[in-house]
Short mmCIF file of C-alpha atoms and ligand atoms in Angstrom, two decimals:
data_model
loop_
_atom_site.label_atom_id
_atom_site.label_comp_id
_atom_site.label_asym_id
_atom_site.label_seq_id
_atom_site.Cartn_x
_atom_site.Cartn_y
_atom_site.Cartn_z
CA UNK A 1 -7.23 20.96 -2.72
CA UNK A 2 -6.26 17.80 -4.15
CA UNK A 3 -3.68 18.75 -6.76
CA UNK A 4 -4.19 22.26 -7.02
CA UNK A 5 -2.54 25.35 -9.57
CA UNK A 6 -0.59 22.40 -11.20
CA UNK A 7 -3.67 21.26 -12.98
CA UNK A 8 -4.13 24.28 -15.01
CA UNK A 9 -0.44 25.28 -15.11
CA UNK A 10 0.72 21.90 -16.89
CA UNK A 11 -2.43 21.64 -18.42
CA UNK A 12 -1.96 25.40 -19.93
CA UNK A 13 1.68 25.09 -20.60
CA UNK A 14 2.18 21.47 -22.14
CA UNK A 15 -1.08 20.24 -23.32
CA UNK A 16 -2.55 23.35 -25.03
CA UNK A 17 0.79 23.92 -27.05
CA UNK A 18 1.02 20.55 -28.22
CA UNK A 19 -2.54 20.15 -29.01
CA UNK A 20 -2.68 23.55 -31.40
CA UNK A 21 0.78 21.95 -33.16
CA UNK A 22 -1.58 19.41 -33.85
CA UNK A 23 -4.02 21.56 -35.45
CA UNK A 24 -1.54 23.62 -37.45
CA UNK A 25 0.27 19.76 -38.80
CA UNK A 26 -3.69 18.62 -39.43
CA UNK A 27 -4.70 22.28 -41.44
CA UNK A 28 -1.32 21.38 -43.43
CA UNK A 29 -1.63 18.42 -44.41
CA UNK A 30 -5.15 18.98 -45.67
CA UNK A 31 -4.05 21.94 -47.45
CA UNK A 32 -1.17 20.33 -49.24
CA UNK A 33 -3.39 17.27 -50.12
CA UNK A 34 -6.10 19.28 -51.57
CA UNK A 35 -3.98 21.72 -53.35
CA UNK A 36 -1.91 19.04 -54.84
CA UNK A 37 -5.37 16.75 -55.59
CA UNK A 38 -5.73 19.14 -58.08
CA UNK A 39 -2.59 18.61 -59.94
CA UNK A 40 -2.63 15.58 -62.47
CA UNK A 41 0.30 13.70 -62.90
CA UNK A 42 1.40 13.23 -66.46
CA UNK A 43 1.40 9.37 -66.80
CA UNK A 44 -2.81 9.60 -65.98
CA UNK A 45 -2.28 6.67 -63.40
CA UNK A 46 -4.68 6.52 -60.82
CA UNK A 47 -3.64 5.62 -56.91
CA UNK A 48 -5.14 2.28 -57.32
CA UNK A 49 -2.75 1.80 -60.12
CA UNK A 50 0.65 2.95 -58.54
CA UNK A 51 0.09 0.77 -55.38
CA UNK A 52 -0.55 -1.87 -57.97
CA UNK A 53 2.37 -1.33 -60.22
CA UNK A 54 4.43 -1.23 -57.00
CA UNK A 55 3.61 -4.01 -55.39
CA UNK A 56 4.24 -5.94 -58.60
CA UNK A 57 7.92 -4.52 -59.18
CA UNK A 58 8.43 -5.74 -56.02
CA UNK A 59 7.14 -8.65 -56.03
CA UNK A 60 4.59 -8.91 -54.09
CA UNK A 61 1.36 -11.09 -55.03
CA UNK A 62 -0.45 -11.36 -52.01
CA UNK A 63 -1.52 -8.13 -51.27
CA UNK A 64 -4.95 -6.46 -52.90
CA UNK A 65 -5.94 -2.88 -53.32
CA UNK A 66 -9.22 -1.25 -52.61
CA UNK A 67 -11.22 1.90 -52.12
CA UNK A 68 -12.44 2.95 -48.28
CA UNK A 69 -14.51 5.75 -47.53
CA UNK A 70 -13.53 9.29 -46.96
CA UNK A 71 -10.53 11.41 -47.57
CA UNK A 72 -7.37 10.72 -46.29
CA UNK A 73 -8.64 7.78 -44.66
CA UNK A 74 -5.79 5.63 -46.42
CA UNK A 75 -4.21 2.53 -44.48
CA UNK A 76 -2.40 -0.47 -45.12
CA UNK A 77 -4.35 -3.56 -42.93
CA UNK A 78 -1.64 -6.12 -42.28
CA UNK A 79 -4.00 -8.84 -41.06
CA UNK A 80 -6.10 -8.95 -44.34
CA UNK A 81 -3.09 -7.57 -46.39
CA UNK A 82 -4.95 -5.19 -48.25
CA UNK A 83 -3.80 -1.44 -49.11
CA UNK A 84 -6.78 0.55 -48.39
CA UNK A 85 -7.10 3.76 -50.47
CA UNK A 86 -9.67 6.61 -49.53
CA UNK A 87 -12.04 6.98 -53.26
CA UNK A 88 -10.24 10.39 -53.41
CA UNK A 89 -6.96 8.40 -53.99
CA UNK A 90 -8.00 5.30 -55.13
CA UNK A 91 -9.51 6.67 -58.87
CA UNK A 92 -7.54 9.94 -58.94
CA UNK A 93 -4.69 10.58 -60.87
CA UNK A 94 -3.57 13.50 -59.26
CA UNK A 95 0.04 14.12 -57.64
CA UNK A 96 -1.28 13.82 -54.48
CA UNK A 97 -2.91 10.50 -55.40
CA UNK A 98 0.42 8.90 -56.52
CA UNK A 99 1.96 10.27 -53.19
CA UNK A 100 -0.47 8.80 -50.37
CA UNK A 101 -0.73 5.33 -52.66
CA UNK A 102 2.91 5.10 -52.80
CA UNK A 103 3.00 5.81 -49.26
CA UNK A 104 0.46 3.04 -48.61
CA UNK A 105 2.28 0.22 -50.61
CA UNK A 106 4.97 0.94 -48.63
CA UNK A 107 4.15 0.01 -45.27
CA UNK A 108 3.06 -3.51 -47.76
CA UNK A 109 6.68 -3.80 -48.31
CA UNK A 110 7.41 -3.31 -44.67
CA UNK A 111 5.01 -5.96 -43.94
CA UNK A 112 6.48 -8.44 -47.10
CA UNK A 113 10.44 -7.93 -45.21
CA UNK A 114 9.03 -7.98 -41.82
CA UNK A 115 10.79 -4.55 -40.95
CA UNK A 116 11.09 -4.40 -37.12
CA UNK A 117 9.14 -1.35 -36.11
CA UNK A 118 5.98 -2.06 -37.92
CA UNK A 119 5.75 -5.68 -35.92
CA UNK A 120 6.73 -4.34 -32.93
CA UNK A 121 3.90 -1.37 -33.62
CA UNK A 122 1.63 -3.85 -34.64
CA UNK A 123 2.15 -5.96 -31.55
CA UNK A 124 1.60 -2.73 -29.13
CA UNK A 125 -1.92 -2.10 -31.08
CA UNK A 126 -3.97 -3.67 -28.17
CA UNK A 127 -2.95 -2.34 -25.29
CA UNK A 128 -2.03 0.78 -26.35
CA UNK A 129 -5.42 1.22 -27.41
CA UNK A 130 -6.27 0.75 -23.77
CA UNK A 131 -3.81 2.90 -22.19
CA UNK A 132 -4.72 5.65 -24.42
CA UNK A 133 -8.94 5.27 -23.85
CA UNK A 134 -8.49 4.77 -20.00
CA UNK A 135 -4.69 5.43 -18.89
CA UNK A 136 -5.37 9.12 -18.72
CA UNK A 137 -9.04 8.68 -16.85
CA UNK A 138 -7.62 6.06 -14.31
CA UNK A 139 -4.70 8.03 -13.55
CA UNK A 140 -7.03 11.64 -13.12
CA UNK A 141 -9.33 9.41 -11.02
CA UNK A 142 -6.30 8.19 -8.97
CA UNK A 143 -5.21 11.96 -8.15
CA UNK A 144 -8.79 12.56 -7.25
CA UNK A 145 -9.26 10.18 -4.94
CA UNK A 146 -6.03 9.61 -4.10
CA UNK A 147 -5.61 6.42 -5.15
CA UNK A 148 -2.06 5.45 -5.40
CA UNK A 149 -2.63 1.76 -7.21
CA UNK A 150 -5.22 3.33 -9.73
CA UNK A 151 -2.36 6.41 -10.40
CA UNK A 152 0.24 4.00 -10.76
CA UNK A 153 -2.18 1.76 -13.59
CA UNK A 154 -3.04 4.57 -15.27
CA UNK A 155 0.51 5.98 -15.64
CA UNK A 156 1.49 2.83 -16.71
CA UNK A 157 -1.12 2.19 -19.31
CA UNK A 158 -0.60 5.58 -21.36
CA UNK A 159 3.09 5.38 -21.42
CA UNK A 160 2.26 2.17 -23.43
CA UNK A 161 0.11 4.30 -25.57
CA UNK A 162 3.15 7.39 -25.63
CA UNK A 163 5.65 4.68 -26.64
CA UNK A 164 3.31 3.36 -29.74
CA UNK A 165 2.32 7.20 -31.08
CA UNK A 166 6.44 7.27 -30.55
CA UNK A 167 7.07 3.64 -32.53
CA UNK A 168 5.00 4.73 -35.13
CA UNK A 169 7.07 7.62 -36.38
CA UNK A 170 9.62 5.64 -37.60
CA UNK A 171 7.51 3.04 -39.12
CA UNK A 172 5.58 6.32 -41.14
CA UNK A 173 9.26 8.08 -41.89
CA UNK A 174 10.01 4.75 -43.37
CA UNK A 175 7.16 4.50 -45.49
CA UNK A 176 7.36 7.53 -47.10
CA UNK A 177 11.50 7.53 -48.08
CA UNK A 178 10.82 4.34 -49.39
CA UNK A 179 7.76 5.64 -51.80
CA UNK A 180 10.00 8.57 -52.78
CA UNK A 181 12.65 6.37 -53.75
CA UNK A 182 10.51 4.04 -55.59
CA UNK A 183 9.43 6.79 -57.30
CA UNK A 184 12.85 8.18 -58.12
CA UNK A 185 13.69 4.98 -59.47
CA UNK A 186 10.83 4.37 -61.51
CA UNK A 187 11.99 7.13 -63.39
CA UNK A 188 7.61 7.19 -64.02
CA UNK A 189 7.54 11.04 -63.19
CA UNK A 190 9.68 13.77 -63.36
CA UNK A 191 11.48 15.73 -60.39
CA UNK A 192 8.91 18.51 -60.44
CA UNK A 193 6.11 16.08 -60.27
CA UNK A 194 7.85 14.62 -57.33
CA UNK A 195 8.55 17.47 -55.46
CA UNK A 196 5.35 17.86 -54.67
CA UNK A 197 4.68 14.51 -53.63
CA UNK A 198 7.78 14.64 -51.09
CA UNK A 199 5.56 17.79 -50.00
CA UNK A 200 2.73 16.16 -49.24
CA UNK A 201 4.28 13.13 -47.21
CA UNK A 202 6.50 15.55 -45.06
CA UNK A 203 3.01 17.47 -44.52
CA UNK A 204 1.28 13.99 -43.44
CA UNK A 205 4.85 13.10 -41.43
CA UNK A 206 4.16 16.03 -39.26
CA UNK A 207 0.51 15.17 -38.02
CA UNK A 208 2.53 12.02 -36.56
CA UNK A 209 4.82 13.89 -34.93
CA UNK A 210 2.29 16.04 -33.96
CA UNK A 211 0.23 13.26 -32.19
CA UNK A 212 3.29 12.03 -30.23
CA UNK A 213 4.19 15.29 -29.29
CA UNK A 214 0.11 15.58 -27.81
CA UNK A 215 1.18 11.75 -26.19
CA UNK A 216 3.88 12.80 -24.75
CA UNK A 217 2.62 16.60 -23.13
CA UNK A 218 -0.60 14.55 -21.90
CA UNK A 219 1.92 12.08 -20.06
CA UNK A 220 4.14 14.67 -18.69
CA UNK A 221 1.24 16.41 -17.07
CA UNK A 222 -0.20 13.42 -15.23
CA UNK A 223 3.48 12.65 -14.21
CA UNK A 224 4.44 16.00 -12.72
CA UNK A 225 0.69 16.05 -11.34
CA UNK A 226 1.64 12.65 -9.71
CA UNK A 227 5.02 13.98 -8.49
CA UNK A 228 3.19 17.05 -6.82
CA UNK A 229 0.79 15.06 -5.29
CA UNK A 230 3.25 12.68 -3.67
CA UNK A 231 5.05 15.12 -2.61
CA UNK A 232 1.82 16.55 -0.67
CA UNK A 233 1.20 13.25 1.04
ZN1 LIG B 1 1.47 5.41 -43.15
#
């Protein structure tokens, strides 16, 4: 037995609950988004108009707003300085679209201001990408073939990936709180309209917490497996 009973035990105790939590979070965000996609905002503003409005009141002229394919595929691209809104948000006048557009534009404002966690997150992208795709496999190979070198390289790479998920949290929370503050300050919408925006954004935030939890559960499992292996050496 190379690492015995621990394999399934840590997986069941750590990774499975985190994974179930992430499924639940995705279910909640899809539910909130589709519910408030049916509620049109009183100003008849589309997501794209909202994003352009927020950029202009913040004096940001070098960021464009473009549609992108899919649903819940919205993001801000700091490289090209484009707020990309999914087709369902770009041209929709729903309350959900307002919330998503304001959140993504929040990232553009972070970038414009040189907000630290966003810069840190962007700098981590290349290593984090490699770390999350190869780190766990290298570590498992290391455990399987008894190579401490492979195990350590895998664990280090995956730790960077987990750190990336953690740095993502303040970036996302901050973009949402900026979005809410802008909507409240603009006085375009009543509290009754802003309340569902908060619901959509907080359920979206939960999916980032869930992703971080899944990554941490996987890392902890690998560390515990590595520990029991080293004890058996
Ligand atoms: Zn975001």
